[in-house]
Structures are given as C-alpha cells and as structure tokens.
Amino acid sequence: MQALLLLPHVLGVFTPDWGVGTASFLASTVEFVEAFTIVLVVGLTINWRSSFVGAALATVTLAVLIAIFGLTLLQVKNLEIFRLVVGVVLVLFGLKWLKKALLRYSGRKALHDEEAIFEEERAALKARGVAIPQKIDTFGVVTSYKSVLLEGLEVAFIVVTFGLTGSNSGAIVNKTAQANSLTSAIIGAAIAGVLVIVMGAVVRAPLSRVPENTLKFVVGIMLTSFGTFWGGEGLGITWPHSDVDLLPVIAVYLLTSFVIVQVLRPRTISQPAPPAAQG
Amino acid sequence: MQQIIGFPRAVYNFIVGDPIILTGVLVFFVVIGIITHVSKSLSTMANVTLGVVLIAGVILSLVLALYRETKPKQG
C-alpha cells in the first residue's frame, strides 16, 4: 500500500519497466482467462444476469479487501482452503453435467427428461418472441463470485509479486524504482484484463448458438478440469508447469469422455429389448 | 422444519445429485490431502503422481456413477 501511495509522486518520472509489465501481462492473462471461462459458463448455462452479478460482487469484494488490508493481505499467500473449496464444488458440479451429457451422447438418457422439456419450452417461448425472465440464480451468482474472487486475488498476487520483486533485481533498490515496477505490473495486468473481456464479448454470441448438450458437455469438461486443478493446488499439489498443466488435464477428461461414450454406445445397440412380460 | 431439511437437500441435488460422485470425489480429495500434509515436501515426481491419482479418482467416480445408472435392472 505504501508503494501505491508513492505513485502520485513518481508519475512525473515514470519509466516503464517493460520486463515486469510483460511478465505481469502474460501471467494475468492466464488468470483472467480462467475467471472469464467460469463467468462465460455460468452466463451461457444458467443466465447472464446471475453471472454478471457474481462477477461484479467479486470485483467489489476484491476492491474492498485490497483497500482495507492493502499489500499486507496480498503478501499472505494462504489461498489453499479457498482453492480447495472452490475446486471440490466445481468438480462435483462439472461431473454432474458431464454425466448427463455422456448419457445423452450414448443414447442412454431417459426420454422423459424434465430439463429437456424445460429447454423445449424455453425455445418455444423464444421462438414466439416471449421474453424469458432473467431470474437471479443463487448458485450461478456464487459460482461466478467465487471464481472471479479467487482469480482476482491471484492477479493481485501477480501484480505485487512482479511489482515488488522486479525492482529488487538490481543492486540499488529505491522507492522510485519500486513504484515504477509496481505501476508497470498494474498496467500489464490491466491491459490483460481489458483484452480478455473484449475477447469474451466477441465469442459470447457464437457460443450462444451451440447446441444445448454440446454446451453442457464442454462446460462439464471445463468445470471438472478447473476444479481438479484448483482443488489439487488447494491440497498442496504443485503442478509442474503451473497453469499450462490445465491443458493436459482437459485433454485427459476429453479423451476419457470419448472412450466412455464409445463403451456405452455398442451396448445400447447390441442389447436386446427387454421382453414385455419382464418387470 | 421441512424447509430447514429441504434447503440442504436442494443444494445437494443442484450441485451433486449423485451419492457415488460425492463419495468418490471426497474420498480421493481427503486421501490426497492427508498424503500432502503428512509429507514435508513433495518431489516433482510425487506431485505429478498425486495429480494423476486425483484425476484418476475423479474419472473413477464418474465411471462408477455411470455404471450404476446404466447397469441392467434386476427383476
């Protein structure tokens, strides 16, 4: 916080630290993409209102926390419990959707599906031009809130870590150099945030046209992957390549899902219809 | 009283909805949590192994839940 207070004094002599700024930009982009994925998922599958309310509340919480506790909060890197809770909830929720999507893909999902009927009714209402109320969904708000808060805290850590350690790399450490590094890190993170939001706004419309089951399948894979990754970190597992390891986790779940669908499908075809007298 | 009991049940149905998935995921998270907390420091190999076991546990929970749902009903 002290370094932030120095900013007005050094604005006149601000010289960007490109190394710190770039590092902060790249690292923050990864965190923003992670947070935005969950916001997008909640928006597409529950509703946009709940998703935005959760994200906005998280942003306000983050701002309040930083305003009250300042750098002291950000230097305490004890997010494990938070990561663990968010991770477990995401895995459970992701698996629920993944299970349904896999059952549908393999033709095993029961024909009388209340959710499908609900979706049909929604589609019919939409087709007739009837406005569907965007009711605030508590779970959607909480999911969006927790993910944005968690990733927001991580961005704050990145900014502080790069901002404060960047200026210590040289032999001479002074307040001006520290403020320069911190400002560069903040600018890098801010650019990353804006870019990810713009990118998300562009892909939002095409994603809305993806079929319901495909969307639930992808969402199931994403939530399960993020949940496993964050939950693992919460348990104390250090992923060797950091956030890059999310990709093999996603790949493993995708591959397993395709295998599961293939295993379930032949049975559906080869299995003889049960005799009418049975049951 | 009905509402007090109904709320956690609604949350459970909304988030999980499947006892096998809940049990499987929690068992693996608890076991790995115990291992990571008992070990002072983990090597890269140990981290990778635990990560793979966690993923395998999640997949196993899903497979068991799917098996239960798709196995032919007796009688």
Short mmCIF file of C-alpha atoms in Angstrom, two decimals:
data_model
loop_
_atom_site.label_atom_id
_atom_site.label_comp_id
_atom_site.label_asym_id
_atom_site.label_seq_id
_atom_site.Cartn_x
_atom_site.Cartn_y
_atom_site.Cartn_z
CA MET A 1 0.00 0.00 0.00
CA GLN A 2 2.89 2.32 0.85
CA ALA A 3 4.28 1.82 -2.63
CA LEU A 4 0.88 2.64 -4.15
CA LEU A 5 0.80 5.86 -2.15
CA LEU A 6 4.07 6.85 -3.76
CA LEU A 7 2.54 6.69 -7.24
CA PRO A 8 1.43 10.36 -7.44
CA HIS A 9 4.96 11.44 -6.52
CA VAL A 10 6.61 9.42 -9.22
CA LEU A 11 4.12 9.91 -12.05
CA GLY A 12 6.25 12.68 -13.44
CA VAL A 13 9.32 10.47 -13.62
CA PHE A 14 7.60 7.18 -14.50
CA THR A 15 9.73 4.99 -16.70
CA PRO A 16 8.04 1.73 -17.61
CA ASP A 17 9.72 -1.48 -16.58
CA TRP A 18 8.96 -3.50 -19.75
CA GLY A 19 10.14 -6.81 -18.31
CA VAL A 20 7.88 -6.55 -15.27
CA GLY A 21 4.98 -5.21 -17.34
CA THR A 22 5.20 -8.03 -19.89
CA ALA A 23 5.55 -10.73 -17.22
CA SER A 24 2.58 -9.30 -15.33
CA PHE A 25 0.56 -9.10 -18.58
CA LEU A 26 1.21 -12.73 -19.54
CA ALA A 27 0.62 -14.18 -16.08
CA SER A 28 -2.51 -12.07 -15.55
CA THR A 29 -3.91 -13.06 -18.96
CA VAL A 30 -3.92 -16.70 -17.85
CA GLU A 31 -5.77 -15.83 -14.62
CA PHE A 32 -8.27 -13.55 -16.40
CA VAL A 33 -8.98 -16.25 -18.99
CA GLU A 34 -9.64 -18.74 -16.19
CA ALA A 35 -12.02 -16.37 -14.40
CA PHE A 36 -13.73 -15.37 -17.64
CA THR A 37 -14.26 -19.01 -18.62
CA ILE A 38 -16.34 -19.58 -15.48
CA VAL A 39 -18.26 -16.31 -15.99
CA LEU A 40 -18.97 -17.40 -19.57
CA VAL A 41 -20.00 -20.88 -18.48
CA VAL A 42 -22.45 -19.54 -15.87
CA GLY A 43 -23.78 -16.97 -18.34
CA LEU A 44 -24.41 -19.50 -21.10
CA THR A 45 -25.84 -22.27 -18.98
CA ILE A 46 -27.65 -20.50 -16.13
CA ASN A 47 -28.11 -16.88 -17.19
CA TRP A 48 -26.04 -13.78 -17.87
CA ARG A 49 -27.61 -11.74 -15.11
CA SER A 50 -26.52 -14.16 -12.36
CA SER A 51 -23.08 -14.44 -13.93
CA PHE A 52 -22.52 -10.68 -14.10
CA VAL A 53 -23.93 -10.10 -10.61
CA GLY A 54 -21.47 -12.69 -9.20
CA ALA A 55 -18.54 -11.20 -11.12
CA ALA A 56 -19.45 -7.65 -10.08
CA LEU A 57 -19.82 -8.63 -6.41
CA ALA A 58 -16.43 -10.37 -6.53
CA THR A 59 -14.82 -7.28 -8.06
CA VAL A 60 -16.29 -5.09 -5.32
CA THR A 61 -15.18 -7.56 -2.60
CA LEU A 62 -11.70 -7.63 -4.06
CA ALA A 63 -11.52 -3.84 -4.20
CA VAL A 64 -12.76 -3.53 -0.60
CA LEU A 65 -10.31 -6.19 0.64
CA ILE A 66 -7.37 -4.51 -1.05
CA ALA A 67 -8.47 -1.06 0.13
CA ILE A 68 -8.73 -2.25 3.73
CA PHE A 69 -5.79 -4.60 4.01
CA GLY A 70 -3.58 -3.36 1.19
CA LEU A 71 -0.35 -5.15 0.46
CA THR A 72 -0.47 -6.98 3.79
CA LEU A 73 -3.35 -9.09 2.51
CA LEU A 74 -1.70 -9.70 -0.82
CA GLN A 75 1.55 -10.85 0.75
CA VAL A 76 -0.25 -13.55 2.72
CA LYS A 77 -0.35 -16.36 0.18
CA ASN A 78 -2.81 -18.56 2.01
CA LEU A 79 -5.40 -19.30 -0.59
CA GLU A 80 -5.24 -23.07 -0.19
CA ILE A 81 -8.51 -23.52 1.70
CA PHE A 82 -10.37 -21.25 -0.73
CA ARG A 83 -8.90 -23.08 -3.74
CA LEU A 84 -9.83 -26.43 -2.21
CA VAL A 85 -13.48 -25.49 -1.57
CA VAL A 86 -13.93 -23.90 -4.99
CA GLY A 87 -12.17 -26.86 -6.62
CA VAL A 88 -14.32 -29.54 -4.96
CA VAL A 89 -17.57 -27.70 -5.73
CA LEU A 90 -16.55 -27.23 -9.38
CA VAL A 91 -15.58 -30.90 -9.74
CA LEU A 92 -18.91 -32.04 -8.27
CA PHE A 93 -20.94 -29.67 -10.42
CA GLY A 94 -18.86 -30.42 -13.52
CA LEU A 95 -19.23 -34.19 -13.10
CA LYS A 96 -22.98 -33.84 -12.73
CA TRP A 97 -23.24 -32.15 -16.13
CA LEU A 98 -20.64 -34.38 -17.73
CA LYS A 99 -22.56 -37.48 -16.63
CA LYS A 100 -25.80 -36.17 -18.15
CA ALA A 101 -24.09 -35.13 -21.38
CA LEU A 102 -22.36 -38.52 -21.75
CA LEU A 103 -25.61 -40.39 -21.12
CA ARG A 104 -27.32 -38.32 -23.81
CA TYR A 105 -24.47 -38.75 -26.33
CA SER A 106 -24.55 -42.50 -25.86
CA GLY A 107 -28.32 -42.63 -26.15
CA ARG A 108 -28.79 -43.79 -22.57
CA LYS A 109 -30.56 -40.76 -21.20
CA ALA A 110 -34.18 -41.42 -20.40
CA LEU A 111 -36.63 -39.99 -22.90
CA HIS A 112 -38.73 -38.34 -20.24
CA ASP A 113 -36.29 -35.61 -19.30
CA GLU A 114 -37.69 -32.70 -17.34
CA GLU A 115 -34.73 -30.48 -18.18
CA ALA A 116 -35.15 -31.22 -21.89
CA ILE A 117 -38.84 -30.35 -21.65
CA PHE A 118 -37.95 -27.13 -19.83
CA GLU A 119 -35.43 -26.29 -22.56
CA GLU A 120 -38.02 -27.04 -25.26
CA GLU A 121 -40.49 -24.74 -23.56
CA ARG A 122 -37.83 -22.05 -23.32
CA ALA A 123 -37.03 -22.47 -27.01
CA ALA A 124 -40.74 -22.32 -27.89
CA LEU A 125 -41.19 -19.15 -25.85
CA LYS A 126 -38.14 -17.64 -27.50
CA ALA A 127 -39.48 -18.55 -30.96
CA ARG A 128 -42.78 -16.80 -30.17
CA GLY A 129 -40.87 -13.73 -29.07
CA VAL A 130 -41.88 -14.05 -25.42
CA ALA A 131 -39.22 -12.59 -23.15
CA ILE A 132 -37.75 -15.16 -20.74
CA PRO A 133 -37.21 -13.64 -17.30
CA GLN A 134 -33.53 -13.48 -16.33
CA LYS A 135 -34.10 -14.63 -12.75
CA ILE A 136 -31.14 -14.29 -10.40
CA ASP A 137 -29.90 -17.78 -9.69
CA THR A 138 -28.11 -18.11 -6.34
CA PHE A 139 -25.84 -20.91 -7.45
CA GLY A 140 -24.91 -19.06 -10.63
CA VAL A 141 -24.05 -15.93 -8.65
CA VAL A 142 -22.00 -17.88 -6.09
CA THR A 143 -20.09 -19.85 -8.74
CA SER A 144 -19.24 -16.72 -10.70
CA TYR A 145 -18.41 -14.80 -7.49
CA LYS A 146 -16.02 -17.42 -6.07
CA SER A 147 -14.17 -17.93 -9.32
CA VAL A 148 -13.72 -14.24 -10.05
CA LEU A 149 -12.65 -13.54 -6.45
CA LEU A 150 -10.13 -16.39 -6.47
CA GLU A 151 -8.62 -15.41 -9.81
CA GLY A 152 -8.77 -11.71 -8.90
CA LEU A 153 -6.72 -12.40 -5.78
CA GLU A 154 -4.25 -14.33 -7.90
CA VAL A 155 -3.93 -11.38 -10.31
CA ALA A 156 -3.33 -9.14 -7.29
CA PHE A 157 -0.59 -11.51 -6.09
CA ILE A 158 0.99 -11.48 -9.54
CA VAL A 159 0.98 -7.68 -9.65
CA VAL A 160 2.50 -7.41 -6.18
CA THR A 161 5.00 -10.23 -6.70
CA PHE A 162 6.27 -8.93 -10.04
CA GLY A 163 5.92 -5.32 -8.99
CA LEU A 164 7.92 -5.65 -5.78
CA THR A 165 10.43 -8.35 -6.74
CA GLY A 166 11.10 -6.82 -10.14
CA SER A 167 12.63 -3.74 -8.56
CA ASN A 168 14.80 -5.87 -6.25
CA SER A 169 16.68 -7.48 -9.12
CA GLY A 170 19.09 -4.59 -9.40
CA ALA A 171 21.77 -3.70 -6.88
CA ILE A 172 20.15 -0.39 -5.96
CA VAL A 173 16.65 -0.58 -4.56
CA ASN A 174 14.82 2.68 -4.09
CA LYS A 175 11.23 3.81 -3.71
CA THR A 176 11.05 5.27 -7.23
CA ALA A 177 12.23 2.04 -8.86
CA GLN A 178 9.75 0.07 -6.76
CA ALA A 179 6.89 2.39 -7.72
CA ASN A 180 7.91 2.12 -11.41
CA SER A 181 7.87 -1.68 -11.25
CA LEU A 182 4.56 -1.78 -9.42
CA THR A 183 2.97 0.67 -11.88
CA SER A 184 4.28 -1.39 -14.82
CA ALA A 185 2.86 -4.56 -13.27
CA ILE A 186 -0.53 -2.87 -12.71
CA ILE A 187 -0.62 -1.59 -16.31
CA GLY A 188 0.32 -5.05 -17.66
CA ALA A 189 -2.45 -6.70 -15.65
CA ALA A 190 -5.00 -4.04 -16.63
CA ILE A 191 -4.26 -4.49 -20.35
CA ALA A 192 -4.62 -8.26 -19.93
CA GLY A 193 -8.00 -7.79 -18.21
CA VAL A 194 -9.35 -5.49 -20.92
CA LEU A 195 -8.14 -7.82 -23.72
CA VAL A 196 -9.76 -10.89 -22.15
CA ILE A 197 -13.08 -9.07 -21.61
CA VAL A 198 -13.10 -7.84 -25.23
CA MET A 199 -12.23 -11.34 -26.47
CA GLY A 200 -15.03 -12.79 -24.33
CA ALA A 201 -17.58 -10.31 -25.65
CA VAL A 202 -16.67 -11.34 -29.20
CA VAL A 203 -17.06 -15.10 -28.61
CA ARG A 204 -20.20 -14.76 -26.48
CA ALA A 205 -22.70 -14.56 -29.35
CA PRO A 206 -21.38 -17.53 -31.39
CA LEU A 207 -21.25 -19.64 -28.23
CA SER A 208 -24.93 -18.95 -27.55
CA ARG A 209 -25.82 -20.87 -30.74
CA VAL A 210 -24.02 -24.07 -29.72
CA PRO A 211 -26.47 -26.98 -29.10
CA GLU A 212 -27.53 -27.48 -25.50
CA ASN A 213 -25.92 -30.90 -24.94
CA THR A 214 -22.63 -29.91 -26.58
CA LEU A 215 -22.52 -26.86 -24.36
CA LYS A 216 -23.20 -28.92 -21.25
CA PHE A 217 -20.53 -31.40 -22.28
CA VAL A 218 -17.91 -28.67 -22.79
CA VAL A 219 -18.96 -26.94 -19.58
CA GLY A 220 -18.77 -30.23 -17.69
CA ILE A 221 -15.24 -30.81 -19.01
CA MET A 222 -14.14 -27.24 -18.18
CA LEU A 223 -15.61 -27.18 -14.66
CA THR A 224 -14.20 -30.62 -13.83
CA SER A 225 -10.77 -29.65 -15.19
CA PHE A 226 -10.60 -26.30 -13.37
CA GLY A 227 -11.96 -27.95 -10.24
CA THR A 228 -9.33 -30.69 -10.32
CA PHE A 229 -6.59 -28.16 -10.97
CA TRP A 230 -7.59 -25.72 -8.23
CA GLY A 231 -8.59 -28.47 -5.81
CA GLY A 232 -5.19 -30.11 -6.35
CA GLU A 233 -3.44 -26.82 -5.61
CA GLY A 234 -5.61 -26.45 -2.51
CA LEU A 235 -4.47 -29.87 -1.34
CA GLY A 236 -0.82 -28.85 -1.72
CA ILE A 237 -0.06 -30.36 -5.12
CA THR A 238 2.33 -28.22 -7.15
CA TRP A 239 1.55 -28.68 -10.84
CA PRO A 240 4.98 -28.90 -12.54
CA HIS A 241 4.22 -26.46 -15.36
CA SER A 242 1.83 -24.29 -13.40
CA ASP A 243 -1.31 -23.18 -15.31
CA VAL A 244 -0.10 -24.85 -18.53
CA ASP A 245 -0.91 -28.19 -16.86
CA LEU A 246 -4.60 -27.34 -17.20
CA LEU A 247 -4.33 -28.34 -20.87
CA PRO A 248 -3.32 -32.00 -20.28
CA VAL A 249 -5.98 -32.21 -17.54
CA ILE A 250 -8.63 -31.05 -20.05
CA ALA A 251 -7.22 -33.45 -22.68
CA VAL A 252 -7.42 -36.42 -20.28
CA TYR A 253 -11.06 -35.68 -19.40
CA LEU A 254 -11.95 -35.20 -23.08
CA LEU A 255 -10.30 -38.45 -24.09
CA THR A 256 -11.92 -40.35 -21.23
CA SER A 257 -15.33 -38.95 -22.16
CA PHE A 258 -14.99 -40.11 -25.76
CA VAL A 259 -13.96 -43.58 -24.57
CA ILE A 260 -16.93 -43.69 -22.16
CA VAL A 261 -19.37 -42.74 -24.94
CA GLN A 262 -17.89 -45.44 -27.21
CA VAL A 263 -18.15 -48.04 -24.45
CA LEU A 264 -21.73 -47.14 -23.64
CA ARG A 265 -22.92 -46.94 -27.28
CA PRO A 266 -22.38 -50.52 -28.54
CA ARG A 267 -24.22 -51.91 -25.53
CA THR A 268 -27.24 -49.80 -26.46
CA ILE A 269 -27.26 -51.29 -29.96
CA SER A 270 -26.43 -54.91 -29.13
CA GLN A 271 -28.59 -55.14 -26.03
CA PRO A 272 -31.88 -56.88 -26.90
CA ALA A 273 -35.08 -55.14 -25.98
CA PRO A 274 -36.44 -56.47 -22.68
CA PRO A 275 -39.42 -58.76 -23.05
CA ALA A 276 -42.75 -57.12 -22.36
CA ALA A 277 -43.51 -59.51 -19.50
CA GLN A 278 -40.34 -58.60 -17.63
CA GLY A 279 -40.51 -56.21 -14.72
CA MET B 1 -38.65 -27.86 9.86
CA GLN B 2 -39.45 -29.16 6.42
CA GLN B 3 -37.82 -26.07 4.90
CA ILE B 4 -34.70 -26.44 7.06
CA ILE B 5 -34.25 -30.03 5.85
CA GLY B 6 -35.30 -29.13 2.33
CA PHE B 7 -32.67 -26.43 1.76
CA PRO B 8 -29.51 -28.58 2.10
CA ARG B 9 -31.22 -31.28 0.05
CA ALA B 10 -31.98 -28.80 -2.72
CA VAL B 11 -28.37 -27.57 -2.67
CA TYR B 12 -27.14 -31.18 -2.77
CA ASN B 13 -29.43 -32.06 -5.67
CA PHE B 14 -28.40 -28.94 -7.55
CA ILE B 15 -24.64 -29.31 -7.11
CA VAL B 16 -24.11 -33.06 -6.90
CA GLY B 17 -27.25 -35.12 -7.31
CA ASP B 18 -25.28 -38.35 -7.17
CA PRO B 19 -24.05 -40.03 -3.95
CA ILE B 20 -21.40 -42.06 -5.78
CA ILE B 21 -19.80 -38.98 -7.32
CA LEU B 22 -19.89 -37.18 -3.96
CA THR B 23 -18.36 -40.11 -2.06
CA GLY B 24 -15.74 -40.88 -4.71
CA VAL B 25 -14.56 -37.29 -5.11
CA LEU B 26 -14.46 -36.64 -1.36
CA VAL B 27 -12.56 -39.90 -0.63
CA PHE B 28 -9.86 -39.06 -3.18
CA PHE B 29 -9.56 -35.44 -2.06
CA VAL B 30 -9.29 -36.48 1.62
CA VAL B 31 -6.73 -39.25 0.94
CA ILE B 32 -4.53 -36.99 -1.21
CA GLY B 33 -4.95 -34.17 1.33
CA ILE B 34 -3.66 -36.46 4.10
CA ILE B 35 -0.67 -37.53 1.96
CA THR B 36 0.32 -33.96 1.05
CA HIS B 37 0.02 -32.79 4.65
CA VAL B 38 1.93 -35.72 6.13
CA SER B 39 4.77 -35.27 3.61
CA LYS B 40 7.03 -32.33 4.47
CA SER B 41 7.96 -31.56 0.88
CA LEU B 42 6.97 -33.31 -2.31
CA SER B 43 9.30 -34.02 -5.22
CA THR B 44 8.19 -33.16 -8.76
CA MET B 45 7.55 -36.86 -9.39
CA ALA B 46 5.40 -37.11 -6.27
CA ASN B 47 3.42 -34.02 -7.31
CA VAL B 48 2.78 -35.47 -10.77
CA THR B 49 1.78 -38.84 -9.27
CA LEU B 50 -0.66 -37.23 -6.84
CA GLY B 51 -2.10 -35.10 -9.65
CA VAL B 52 -2.61 -38.21 -11.79
CA VAL B 53 -4.19 -40.08 -8.84
CA LEU B 54 -6.56 -37.14 -8.26
CA ILE B 55 -7.62 -37.13 -11.93
CA ALA B 56 -7.99 -40.91 -11.85
CA GLY B 57 -10.17 -40.61 -8.74
CA VAL B 58 -12.44 -38.08 -10.42
CA ILE B 59 -12.72 -40.33 -13.51
CA LEU B 60 -13.38 -43.41 -11.36
CA SER B 61 -16.19 -41.60 -9.55
CA LEU B 62 -17.76 -40.65 -12.89
CA VAL B 63 -17.41 -44.18 -14.30
CA LEU B 64 -18.94 -45.77 -11.18
CA ALA B 65 -21.84 -43.31 -11.26
CA LEU B 66 -22.42 -44.05 -14.96
CA TYR B 67 -22.18 -47.79 -14.33
CA ARG B 68 -24.80 -47.61 -11.60
CA GLU B 69 -27.07 -45.58 -13.84
CA THR B 70 -26.74 -47.81 -16.91
CA LYS B 71 -26.49 -51.32 -15.46
CA PRO B 72 -29.48 -53.51 -16.31
CA LYS B 73 -32.08 -53.55 -13.56
CA GLN B 74 -32.54 -56.94 -11.85
CA GLY B 75 -36.03 -58.46 -11.68
#
